[in-house]
Amino acid sequence: MSSIVEVAIPVPLNKTFDYLCDNEVLVGMRVKVPFVRKKVIGIVLAIKNKSNFDKLRSVEEVLDKTPILDKPTLNFLFWSANYYHHPIGEVISTALPKNLRLGKEANIKRITSLPNKTQQPDFKPTDEQNIAIAQILKSTHQYHAFLLHGVTGSGKTEVYLHTTQAMLDQGKQVLVLVPEIGLTPQMIIRFESRLKTRVVAIHSQLNETQKLDAYLMAKNGKAGVVLGTRSAIFAPMPNLGLIIIDEEHDNSFKQQSSFRYCARDLSLIRAKQTNIPLVLGTATPSLESLKNVMDEKITRITLTKRAGGATLPKVSLIDIRSNTDGVLSKMLVEKTKQYLSAGRQVMLFINRRGYAPVYYCTQCGWKARCDHCDSTMVYHRHINRLKCHHCDDEKMPEHTCPDCCEQNLEVLGYGTERLEETLSSHFEDTPIIRIDRDTTRRKKAFAQHLEQINAGEPCIIIGTQMLAKGHDFSNLAMVGILDIDAGFLSLNFRATEYLAQLLIQVSGRAGRHKEKGEVVIQTRYPEHPIFNFVLSSHYTQFASQLLKQRLSAMMPPFSHQALLCANAKNKQNAENFLHEAAVLLKSIQMDSVEIWGPVANTIEKKSDYYYFNLYLQSNNRATLHQILSTFNQHISTLKLKNKVRWYLDIDPIE
Ligand SMILES: Nc1ncnc2c1ncn2[C@@H]1O[C@H](COP(=O)(O)OP(=O)(O)OP(=O)(O)O)[C@@H](O)[C@H]1O
Ligand SMILES: [Zn+2]
């Protein structure tokens, strides 16, 4: 007898589809089904006796012998789809490795071996670490969220390792999320060398076979530890006993395309649904987590001192308002020389890749701009091209100014490539290791750079965001922060929060071992209040000031936001669609939800599409979500719906 199955299909539609099925099938299995004129792979969500539709088509093939998604994982995915108002089919598709989405067999090709030798450290946990470990382990059988707030270099990883070992001893699995792919290799090494269990990685640089293997080893319980970037939050783990989110404040836990989830926020839900503890670790907690601490939803545990006798670095400012020396002040060059000759390493932080951010005409002020975006093009010297960092379009730099026809074209400003050039003129014999997206594109390139730094020889490291946090370089004595002033000019209301986090994280890379480190920040705004706190590493005080400001302005985390973004090649369509949407939203009438906009995005045009935003804000999360659900049900009534691309972003951060 055939049954009726409800199937989630990876299409941007807020619904599921019913099919007839003649074969035996269970919830969570993959099925191949006809959809419009194609065959697609879907996941069975329910088996039912009747359908609201007649003339059902039939399942062509049941692809699995056992469910690929178990009930708890499916429930978690349902929760996520519901919260982010995103189609369940696409949510499931985000959670599955590509090979499973394509319908390939769910077989492990290569089971990674268990480490045969583990190595224990030659130190004992500090008192603070011991207290943290004990406090977390008191809650191993129930949901409890902890904020492990430990200054940079306080040994949070040690706390992760001890609590993980305790969970493994109970036969449990542990999920560890790190923000950047660059932090996975060092974390994996630290976990593998210490724990007698299989540690599998889930991140984008693995090939598809490796990704599938990792997924299946998580699912069958063979992996004791699953370590990955944000999408690993969806890894099926039947014996999950603990979740750890390292650098919880980091923005890369939020996916900024398609299904816009935040893995940090979802970790609280997953831990709650699984009834297990959760550890959010960081030296610079997000205001969201600090607010949760205030509300007693999260317990804060502090590590106030650096481990192993190290102390926090000395931080000083260099006022570059009257600087005529270019990107590097004389003082910074002098200090760099001193540290290098003492056999130490120096890191210079500049958060901009390429040679120079502006290519312009000194005669008339013309600037090279992207034809497709509202942005200037960045000059890249090694390929002698101008590149748009928004749409990746590139072109040859002009020789004569298109406006005034003079030949006075020059670059302005500094990126990593130009800094490298300047440094090689000052430090001819010193190795310079530049780490940005351009030098780490090749697989393994990043790991090789890290290896070179970890070898400990004196060198200058040019670091971008990729090196800002988490790394533990033992011979790094000084960090110079070259250009953070853009952060003071940003329109994002979270900009100062991010800047404080960045400054403290980058500073935190210096002097992590025996000798005291030093941090030098070059700025044109030396009087900015942020420095009062950063200089003394008083993040918590600065954060409580920010929290007070947010409270008085009723901004997140004291209110909840959603963003409806529309974009189209026709500017008017994008804007008018949001006007229509605003009318619809206002007709739903919920007093406690404010609606602002539409307003053009800060970068209005990207890849030839015009972007507009409509903001929704409410003090009541439930009301906000109710209005969005109703809106979603009626969106087909909007006349311009098919003339624009649109998406909802819940808890937007940009
Ligand atoms: N109890 C201890 N005694 C001596 N050294 C320790 C101890 N705990 C950790 N360490 C060492 O201190 C260094 C910093 O530890 P770790 O990298 O875990 O810091 P962290 O808190 O994660 O810092 P960050 O937030 O900057 O990433 C490491 O080299 C680690 O081996
Ligand atoms: Zn562009």
XYZ file of C-alpha atoms and ligand atoms in Angstrom:
686
model
C 0.000 0.000 0.000
C 1.349 3.407 -0.747
C 1.688 6.100 1.866
C 1.725 9.860 1.611
C 4.962 11.593 2.489
C 5.564 15.265 3.166
C 8.859 16.321 1.626
C 11.091 19.374 2.100
C 12.645 20.442 -1.178
C 15.495 22.967 -1.488
C 13.503 25.741 -3.145
C 12.874 29.283 -1.915
C 9.229 28.587 -1.151
C 7.681 28.599 2.284
C 6.034 25.229 1.917
C 6.505 21.501 1.765
C 5.225 19.045 -0.842
C 3.227 15.829 -0.603
C 4.035 12.734 -2.662
C 2.832 9.147 -2.841
C 5.411 6.570 -1.831
C 5.199 2.834 -2.576
C 8.369 1.863 -0.752
C 9.166 1.697 2.896
C 10.308 5.080 4.084
C 11.015 6.838 7.395
C 11.082 10.456 8.458
C 14.542 11.940 7.857
C 15.340 9.875 4.745
C 16.218 11.354 1.380
C 13.907 10.765 -1.552
C 14.214 11.560 -5.224
C 11.024 13.224 -6.435
C 9.735 14.910 -9.578
C 9.406 18.665 -9.137
C 8.061 20.815 -11.960
C 10.049 19.388 -14.876
C 13.052 18.271 -12.868
C 14.052 15.557 -10.430
C 15.146 16.837 -7.044
C 16.366 15.388 -3.752
C 14.207 16.110 -0.744
C 13.939 15.020 2.873
C 10.890 13.256 4.277
C 9.450 15.336 7.113
C 6.297 13.356 7.858
C 4.342 10.299 6.806
C 0.602 10.905 6.684
C -2.708 9.291 5.818
C -4.134 12.088 3.801
C -3.135 15.172 1.944
C -4.897 18.463 1.292
C -3.981 18.093 -2.348
C -5.252 15.595 -4.864
C -3.381 14.237 -7.854
C -0.160 13.603 -5.983
C 2.938 12.616 -7.911
C 5.026 9.668 -6.740
C 8.391 9.392 -5.069
C 10.786 8.000 -7.620
C 13.337 6.523 -5.258
C 14.041 6.264 -1.544
C 17.770 6.952 -1.251
C 18.504 5.904 2.325
C 18.175 2.736 4.366
C 18.300 4.679 7.629
C 17.307 8.314 8.224
C 19.991 10.838 7.342
C 18.513 13.311 9.819
C 17.364 12.142 13.229
C 14.413 13.629 15.100
C 16.409 15.971 17.376
C 18.377 17.391 14.442
C 15.186 17.841 12.431
C 13.521 19.601 15.357
C 16.483 21.928 15.627
C 16.277 22.668 11.893
C 12.533 23.342 12.179
C 13.156 25.745 15.016
C 15.824 27.526 12.970
C 13.653 27.793 9.858
C 10.822 29.168 11.923
C 12.905 31.720 13.795
C 14.668 33.048 10.709
C 11.499 32.861 8.579
C 13.424 30.868 6.030
C 12.081 27.978 3.892
C 12.690 24.638 5.621
C 13.892 23.042 2.369
C 16.727 25.566 2.088
C 17.536 25.319 5.782
C 17.939 21.547 5.542
C 19.988 22.004 2.440
C 22.387 24.338 4.328
C 22.771 21.662 6.980
C 23.681 18.806 4.631
C 27.028 18.238 2.923
C 26.849 18.677 -0.823
C 27.287 14.985 -1.631
C 24.177 14.149 0.360
C 22.275 16.989 -1.295
C 23.253 15.527 -4.651
C 21.906 12.142 -3.659
C 25.227 10.324 -3.293
C 25.434 7.310 -1.003
C 25.822 7.988 2.691
C 28.973 5.909 3.084
C 32.187 6.798 4.835
C 35.160 6.553 2.435
C 37.904 6.860 4.982
C 37.524 6.618 8.735
C 40.188 8.860 10.208
C 42.363 7.050 12.690
C 42.330 7.554 16.418
C 45.389 9.447 17.637
C 47.785 6.826 18.975
C 49.723 9.109 21.275
C 48.444 12.018 23.280
C 50.618 14.492 25.029
C 49.716 16.173 28.286
C 51.067 19.638 29.046
C 53.830 20.244 31.548
C 51.652 22.652 33.530
C 48.626 22.334 35.773
C 45.457 24.402 35.401
C 45.563 27.648 37.342
C 43.154 28.155 40.241
C 40.901 30.243 38.026
C 40.905 27.567 35.334
C 40.111 24.885 37.926
C 37.150 26.863 39.229
C 35.849 27.365 35.693
C 36.212 23.680 34.838
C 34.458 22.595 38.039
C 31.620 25.027 37.572
C 30.912 23.862 34.027
C 31.142 20.193 34.973
C 28.562 20.661 37.714
C 25.955 21.053 34.968
C 26.769 18.208 32.618
C 23.294 16.704 32.741
C 21.217 19.772 32.132
C 21.015 22.906 30.056
C 23.185 25.664 31.420
C 24.825 28.428 29.398
C 28.157 29.842 30.560
C 30.049 32.865 29.349
C 33.728 32.038 29.825
C 35.033 35.585 29.917
C 38.798 35.291 30.090
C 41.319 37.965 29.126
C 43.415 37.230 26.044
C 45.896 34.465 26.787
C 44.148 33.391 29.979
C 44.011 29.791 28.799
C 40.389 29.355 27.795
C 41.416 26.502 25.516
C 42.680 24.637 28.584
C 39.186 24.916 30.072
C 37.686 23.630 26.810
C 40.081 20.677 26.811
C 39.429 19.622 30.413
C 35.659 19.886 30.110
C 35.737 18.077 26.757
C 37.795 15.244 28.250
C 35.293 14.898 31.089
C 32.433 14.642 28.597
C 34.317 12.077 26.502
C 34.841 10.033 29.671
C 31.059 9.949 30.005
C 30.781 8.656 26.435
C 29.526 11.996 25.119
C 30.400 13.972 22.002
C 31.492 17.598 22.027
C 30.837 20.240 19.383
C 33.369 23.078 19.134
C 32.780 26.085 16.887
C 35.493 28.529 15.900
C 34.795 31.690 13.914
C 37.359 31.575 11.152
C 38.598 28.781 9.066
C 42.097 29.989 9.927
C 41.583 28.995 13.536
C 40.577 25.404 12.822
C 44.040 23.906 12.151
C 45.545 25.148 15.409
C 42.458 24.152 17.399
C 42.468 20.708 15.797
C 46.114 20.237 16.681
C 45.462 21.296 20.270
C 42.491 18.940 20.610
C 44.051 16.002 18.768
C 47.297 16.109 20.657
C 45.517 16.106 24.010
C 42.429 13.914 23.693
C 42.193 10.219 22.925
C 39.316 10.560 20.567
C 38.562 11.088 16.922
C 38.460 14.802 16.149
C 36.770 15.679 12.876
C 36.740 19.059 11.189
C 33.829 20.588 9.312
C 34.714 23.648 7.271
C 34.717 24.933 3.731
C 38.296 24.058 2.771
C 37.711 20.311 2.923
C 36.893 18.476 -0.267
C 33.416 17.020 -0.655
C 34.448 13.488 0.280
C 36.102 14.735 3.468
C 33.045 16.808 4.310
C 30.741 13.831 3.891
C 33.034 11.604 5.945
C 33.186 14.152 8.764
C 29.429 14.526 8.725
C 28.840 10.789 8.863
C 31.395 10.268 11.639
C 29.616 12.930 13.671
C 26.304 11.250 12.933
C 27.343 7.701 13.808
C 29.052 8.837 16.992
C 32.554 7.793 15.861
C 33.769 11.374 16.209
C 34.190 12.378 19.835
C 34.840 15.960 18.911
C 33.411 17.848 15.954
C 35.273 21.069 15.343
C 34.126 23.492 12.725
C 33.020 26.873 11.510
C 29.423 28.111 11.750
C 27.653 25.472 9.638
C 28.908 22.770 12.024
C 26.194 23.938 14.419
C 23.885 21.676 12.353
C 26.090 18.566 12.519
C 24.043 15.596 13.709
C 25.561 14.276 16.944
C 23.513 11.615 18.691
C 25.530 11.736 21.944
C 26.077 15.474 22.084
C 27.036 16.414 25.640
C 28.612 19.864 25.410
C 28.805 22.766 22.961
C 31.720 25.208 22.981
C 31.685 28.436 20.973
C 35.130 30.007 20.875
C 35.354 33.783 20.263
C 31.597 34.025 20.684
C 31.602 37.773 19.912
C 32.762 37.161 16.374
C 30.626 38.280 13.460
C 31.493 35.376 11.255
C 29.090 33.194 13.248
C 26.423 35.071 11.340
C 25.883 33.882 7.791
C 25.432 36.886 5.516
C 23.788 35.273 2.523
C 20.798 33.091 1.730
C 19.894 31.504 5.102
C 21.050 34.271 7.466
C 21.440 32.394 10.733
C 23.714 33.147 13.646
C 25.436 29.971 14.880
C 26.196 31.576 18.274
C 22.539 32.377 18.864
C 21.464 28.965 17.606
C 23.907 27.248 19.957
C 21.755 28.374 22.896
C 18.732 26.724 21.323
C 20.555 23.541 20.428
C 21.949 23.242 23.964
C 18.499 23.885 25.416
C 16.822 21.331 23.140
C 19.499 18.744 23.932
C 19.502 19.685 27.628
C 23.272 20.078 27.850
C 25.749 22.770 28.912
C 27.060 25.423 26.557
C 30.259 27.430 26.915
C 30.629 30.752 25.113
C 34.276 31.753 25.372
C 35.836 35.131 24.635
C 37.973 37.945 25.967
C 35.530 40.498 24.573
C 31.929 39.325 25.032
C 29.242 40.533 22.669
C 26.758 42.953 24.203
C 24.104 40.311 23.496
C 25.842 37.830 25.780
C 26.516 40.451 28.465
C 22.834 41.348 28.416
C 22.029 37.639 28.857
C 24.343 37.624 31.866
C 22.463 40.629 33.308
C 19.188 38.787 32.763
C 20.663 35.693 34.448
C 20.136 33.591 31.356
C 23.885 32.985 31.131
C 26.352 32.467 33.992
C 29.559 34.430 33.646
C 32.830 32.788 34.655
C 35.921 34.967 34.589
C 39.598 34.321 34.014
C 41.212 37.579 35.036
C 44.877 36.710 34.556
C 47.013 35.419 31.750
C 48.094 31.821 32.250
C 51.654 30.671 32.817
C 52.912 33.879 34.384
C 52.417 36.047 31.297
C 50.998 39.536 31.777
C 48.821 41.701 29.559
C 50.789 43.903 27.166
C 51.536 47.571 27.669
C 49.424 49.610 25.236
C 50.306 53.085 23.977
C 49.042 55.487 21.330
C 50.857 57.351 18.606
C 49.092 60.500 17.470
C 49.504 60.570 13.689
C 47.568 63.782 12.995
C 50.757 65.572 12.056
C 52.474 62.498 10.706
C 54.432 62.965 7.497
C 56.197 59.622 7.501
C 53.614 57.656 5.505
C 51.897 54.617 6.876
C 54.542 53.870 9.506
C 55.450 56.447 12.106
C 59.156 56.791 12.927
C 58.514 55.573 16.419
C 56.920 52.372 15.191
C 59.826 51.704 12.830
C 62.283 52.236 15.693
C 60.447 49.911 18.025
C 60.148 47.266 15.322
C 63.939 47.428 14.833
C 64.563 47.006 18.539
C 62.368 43.949 18.871
C 63.754 42.318 15.744
C 67.326 42.750 16.888
C 66.379 41.176 20.187
C 65.290 38.124 18.183
C 61.566 38.740 18.597
C 58.628 38.915 16.181
C 56.455 41.927 15.378
C 52.951 41.988 13.929
C 51.584 44.975 12.056
C 47.850 45.002 11.698
C 46.136 46.649 8.750
C 42.696 45.567 7.755
C 42.796 46.206 4.042
C 44.183 43.986 1.325
C 45.620 45.093 -1.980
C 48.185 47.802 -2.673
C 46.152 50.993 -2.231
C 42.436 51.630 -1.736
C 42.280 54.645 -4.064
C 43.599 55.308 -7.566
C 43.057 58.954 -8.449
C 44.014 61.963 -10.528
C 46.144 64.488 -8.635
C 45.037 67.180 -11.106
C 41.226 67.025 -10.992
C 40.453 64.553 -8.190
C 38.894 61.858 -10.413
C 38.867 58.454 -8.680
C 38.696 55.015 -10.255
C 35.282 53.639 -9.373
C 33.611 50.337 -10.038
C 31.170 50.459 -12.961
C 28.865 48.087 -11.115
C 29.063 49.217 -7.484
C 29.108 52.373 -5.418
C 32.731 52.004 -4.474
C 36.238 52.924 -5.441
C 38.470 50.278 -6.912
C 41.476 48.945 -5.071
C 44.818 48.845 -6.824
C 46.608 45.473 -6.729
C 50.197 45.871 -7.791
C 51.315 42.265 -8.305
C 48.743 41.874 -11.062
C 48.657 45.573 -11.986
C 44.871 45.640 -11.880
C 42.149 47.643 -10.233
C 39.740 45.409 -8.373
C 36.346 45.995 -6.827
C 36.184 44.282 -3.446
C 32.402 44.163 -3.623
C 31.770 42.451 -6.954
C 35.291 41.221 -7.829
C 35.187 43.053 -11.147
C 38.645 44.091 -12.316
C 40.248 46.190 -15.015
C 43.542 47.658 -16.182
C 44.360 50.978 -14.508
C 43.967 53.958 -16.832
C 47.141 55.825 -17.896
C 45.439 59.135 -18.505
C 42.650 60.611 -16.441
C 39.288 59.964 -18.154
C 38.059 63.370 -16.907
C 40.880 65.849 -17.490
C 43.100 63.777 -19.782
C 46.195 64.565 -17.706
C 48.668 61.830 -16.895
C 48.796 62.489 -13.176
C 47.319 59.290 -11.840
C 48.507 58.055 -8.471
C 47.569 55.755 -5.636
C 46.404 56.929 -2.239
C 46.432 55.075 1.035
C 47.838 51.743 2.092
C 46.839 48.126 1.835
C 48.793 45.052 2.920
C 50.681 44.816 -0.356
C 51.999 48.371 -0.180
C 52.833 47.998 3.488
C 54.889 44.952 2.600
C 56.783 46.995 0.015
C 57.434 49.822 2.472
C 58.601 47.382 5.117
C 61.030 45.646 2.785
C 62.711 48.994 2.178
C 63.159 49.534 5.928
C 64.004 45.936 6.823
C 65.866 44.395 3.926
C 67.013 41.206 5.626
C 63.952 40.437 7.707
C 61.388 37.910 6.517
C 58.006 39.551 6.040
C 54.994 37.277 6.246
C 51.888 38.813 4.784
C 48.627 37.116 5.677
C 45.553 38.255 3.819
C 42.998 36.710 1.512
C 45.301 37.144 -1.485
C 48.272 35.309 0.028
C 46.199 32.483 1.493
C 44.004 31.593 -1.453
C 45.968 28.446 -2.161
C 44.994 25.482 0.000
C 47.470 24.948 2.828
C 49.059 28.385 2.229
C 47.680 29.704 5.485
C 48.909 26.674 7.408
C 52.375 27.126 5.904
C 52.500 30.771 6.946
C 51.465 29.827 10.461
C 54.158 27.168 10.556
C 56.761 29.742 9.611
C 55.579 32.099 12.368
C 55.459 29.302 14.915
C 59.054 28.363 14.101
C 59.776 31.477 16.134
C 62.483 33.170 14.046
C 62.404 36.982 14.084
C 60.076 38.276 11.376
C 57.465 40.886 10.633
C 53.934 39.612 10.235
C 51.480 41.706 8.277
C 48.145 40.722 9.704
C 44.586 41.377 8.647
C 41.348 40.310 10.301
C 42.445 36.716 9.703
C 45.065 37.032 12.439
C 43.155 39.279 14.804
C 42.069 36.682 17.292
C 42.701 33.282 18.767
C 46.277 32.836 17.580
C 48.949 32.052 20.109
C 52.393 32.967 18.741
C 54.938 32.451 21.468
C 57.664 34.802 20.214
C 55.411 37.699 19.210
C 56.564 40.691 21.255
C 54.916 43.713 19.687
C 51.716 44.444 17.810
C 51.401 47.687 15.847
C 47.889 48.687 14.838
C 48.199 50.944 11.840
C 44.873 52.071 10.590
C 41.674 51.608 12.532
C 40.322 55.131 12.210
C 37.705 54.095 9.648
C 35.969 52.379 12.563
C 35.314 55.784 14.143
C 33.499 57.006 11.041
C 31.222 54.028 10.479
C 27.464 54.531 10.528
C 26.756 51.114 12.033
C 25.573 51.589 15.613
C 27.658 48.578 16.597
C 30.878 50.073 15.210
C 32.421 51.091 18.552
C 31.609 47.709 20.061
C 33.379 46.006 17.161
C 36.297 48.404 17.338
C 36.858 47.794 21.049
C 36.720 44.034 20.455
C 39.112 44.260 17.537
C 41.612 46.445 19.412
C 41.656 44.174 22.448
C 41.804 40.977 20.399
C 44.629 42.203 18.169
C 46.499 43.587 21.181
C 45.987 40.259 22.873
C 48.328 38.518 20.424
C 51.372 40.248 21.985
C 53.517 38.942 24.829
C 51.508 35.809 25.555
C 54.432 33.932 27.040
C 57.233 34.810 29.443
C 58.151 38.352 28.446
C 55.787 41.299 28.604
C 54.487 42.433 25.250
C 53.802 45.824 23.805
C 51.036 47.279 21.657
C 51.235 50.528 19.730
C 48.137 52.032 18.149
C 48.487 54.736 15.498
C 45.441 57.013 15.378
C 44.152 60.429 14.402
C 41.639 60.298 17.262
C 43.828 59.839 20.336
C 41.254 61.585 22.517
C 38.472 59.141 21.732
C 37.070 57.699 24.992
C 37.469 54.159 23.687
C 41.198 54.387 24.356
C 40.717 55.025 28.088
C 39.450 51.490 28.311
C 41.507 49.767 25.665
C 44.778 51.086 27.088
C 43.998 49.465 30.401
C 42.258 46.405 28.905
C 39.050 47.316 30.718
C 36.673 45.849 28.194
C 33.912 45.156 30.683
C 33.691 48.777 31.788
C 33.594 49.978 28.221
C 30.951 47.393 27.359
C 28.769 48.451 30.285
C 28.927 52.050 29.033
C 27.860 50.874 25.606
C 25.067 48.820 27.156
C 23.785 51.923 28.976
C 23.740 53.861 25.702
C 21.910 51.047 23.950
C 19.378 50.875 26.764
C 18.615 54.576 26.674
C 18.231 54.450 22.888
C 16.324 51.150 23.113
C 18.631 49.564 20.556
C 19.649 45.876 20.471
C 20.219 43.921 22.669
C 17.431 45.805 24.476
C 15.188 45.579 21.448
C 14.896 43.206 18.529
C 15.385 44.037 14.899
C 14.616 42.551 11.542
C 15.568 43.868 8.177
C 13.677 43.502 4.942
C 16.104 44.094 2.116
C 15.086 44.450 -1.507
C 17.347 44.830 -4.480
C 16.782 45.234 -8.177
C 18.464 46.563 -11.289
C 15.724 49.131 -11.418
C 16.262 51.398 -8.438
C 12.644 52.538 -8.264
C 11.358 48.975 -8.125
C 13.524 48.124 -5.139
C 12.437 51.212 -3.244
C 8.778 50.959 -4.200
C 8.576 47.304 -3.289
C 9.605 48.259 0.228
C 7.014 51.060 0.268
C 4.414 48.432 -0.615
C 5.823 46.112 2.032
C 5.704 48.898 4.621
C 2.023 49.470 3.873
C 1.329 45.752 4.268
C 3.301 45.592 7.511
C 1.544 48.625 8.914
C -1.840 47.114 8.026
C -1.012 44.137 10.236
C -1.010 46.686 13.049
C 1.010 45.790 16.014
C 1.663 48.815 18.108
C 4.872 47.629 19.618
C 6.611 47.193 16.256
C 8.261 50.236 14.737
C 8.939 50.381 11.022
C 11.571 52.668 9.472
C 12.378 53.196 5.869
C 12.809 52.318 3.153
C 16.305 53.758 3.063
C 19.074 53.140 0.592
C 21.802 50.797 1.777
C 25.138 52.424 2.774
C 26.502 50.995 -0.443
C 23.473 51.579 -2.592
C 24.585 49.802 -5.733
C 26.326 46.437 -5.727
C 26.901 44.357 -8.887
C 24.409 46.585 -10.764
C 21.654 45.998 -8.212
C 20.251 48.784 -6.051
C 19.799 47.873 -2.388
C 17.166 49.297 -0.082
C 16.313 48.405 3.498
C 13.234 48.481 5.649
C 13.889 48.119 9.371
C 11.531 46.620 11.906
C 12.174 46.990 15.594
C 10.302 45.925 18.683
C 10.886 45.508 22.389
C 8.890 42.340 22.166
C 10.475 39.560 20.164
C 7.295 37.490 19.928
C 5.304 40.369 18.445
C 8.012 41.085 15.918
C 7.977 37.469 14.795
C 4.214 37.361 14.626
C 4.105 40.347 12.307
C 6.786 38.768 10.116
C 4.891 35.485 9.852
C 1.720 37.266 8.820
C 3.715 39.358 6.375
C 5.260 36.227 4.856
C 1.826 34.727 4.280
C 0.666 37.782 2.366
C 3.786 38.659 0.495
C 2.378 37.260 -2.749
C -0.091 40.141 -2.770
C 2.691 42.693 -3.295
C 2.582 43.879 -6.890
C 6.314 44.341 -7.345
C 7.177 40.988 -5.807
C 8.441 39.473 -9.034
C 10.402 42.540 -10.030
C 12.817 42.459 -7.100
C 14.977 40.107 -5.112
C 14.257 40.352 -1.410
C 15.186 38.702 1.849
C 14.518 38.945 5.540
C 17.406 39.261 7.937
C 16.518 38.500 11.558
C 18.824 40.114 14.134
C 20.843 41.827 11.400
C 24.334 42.973 12.316
C 25.253 45.188 9.390
N 47.622 26.656 33.498
C 48.506 27.056 32.599
N 49.802 27.198 32.910
C 50.713 27.595 31.998
N 50.408 27.915 30.725
C 49.127 27.803 30.346
C 48.114 27.362 31.268
N 46.933 27.365 30.607
C 47.195 27.756 29.346
N 48.503 28.034 29.190
C 49.147 28.542 27.968
O 48.775 29.900 27.805
C 48.693 30.242 26.423
C 47.381 30.956 26.131
O 46.298 30.049 26.229
P 45.068 30.097 25.217
O 45.543 30.182 23.835
O 44.143 29.023 25.585
O 44.446 31.500 25.631
P 43.023 32.070 25.322
O 42.376 32.340 26.606
O 42.294 31.202 24.343
O 43.377 33.436 24.638
P 42.678 34.244 23.430
O 41.366 34.728 23.920
O 43.638 35.340 23.208
O 42.574 33.293 22.292
C 48.844 28.950 25.667
O 50.152 28.901 25.133
C 48.646 27.875 26.702
O 49.382 26.708 26.416
Zn 31.983 46.318 -8.044
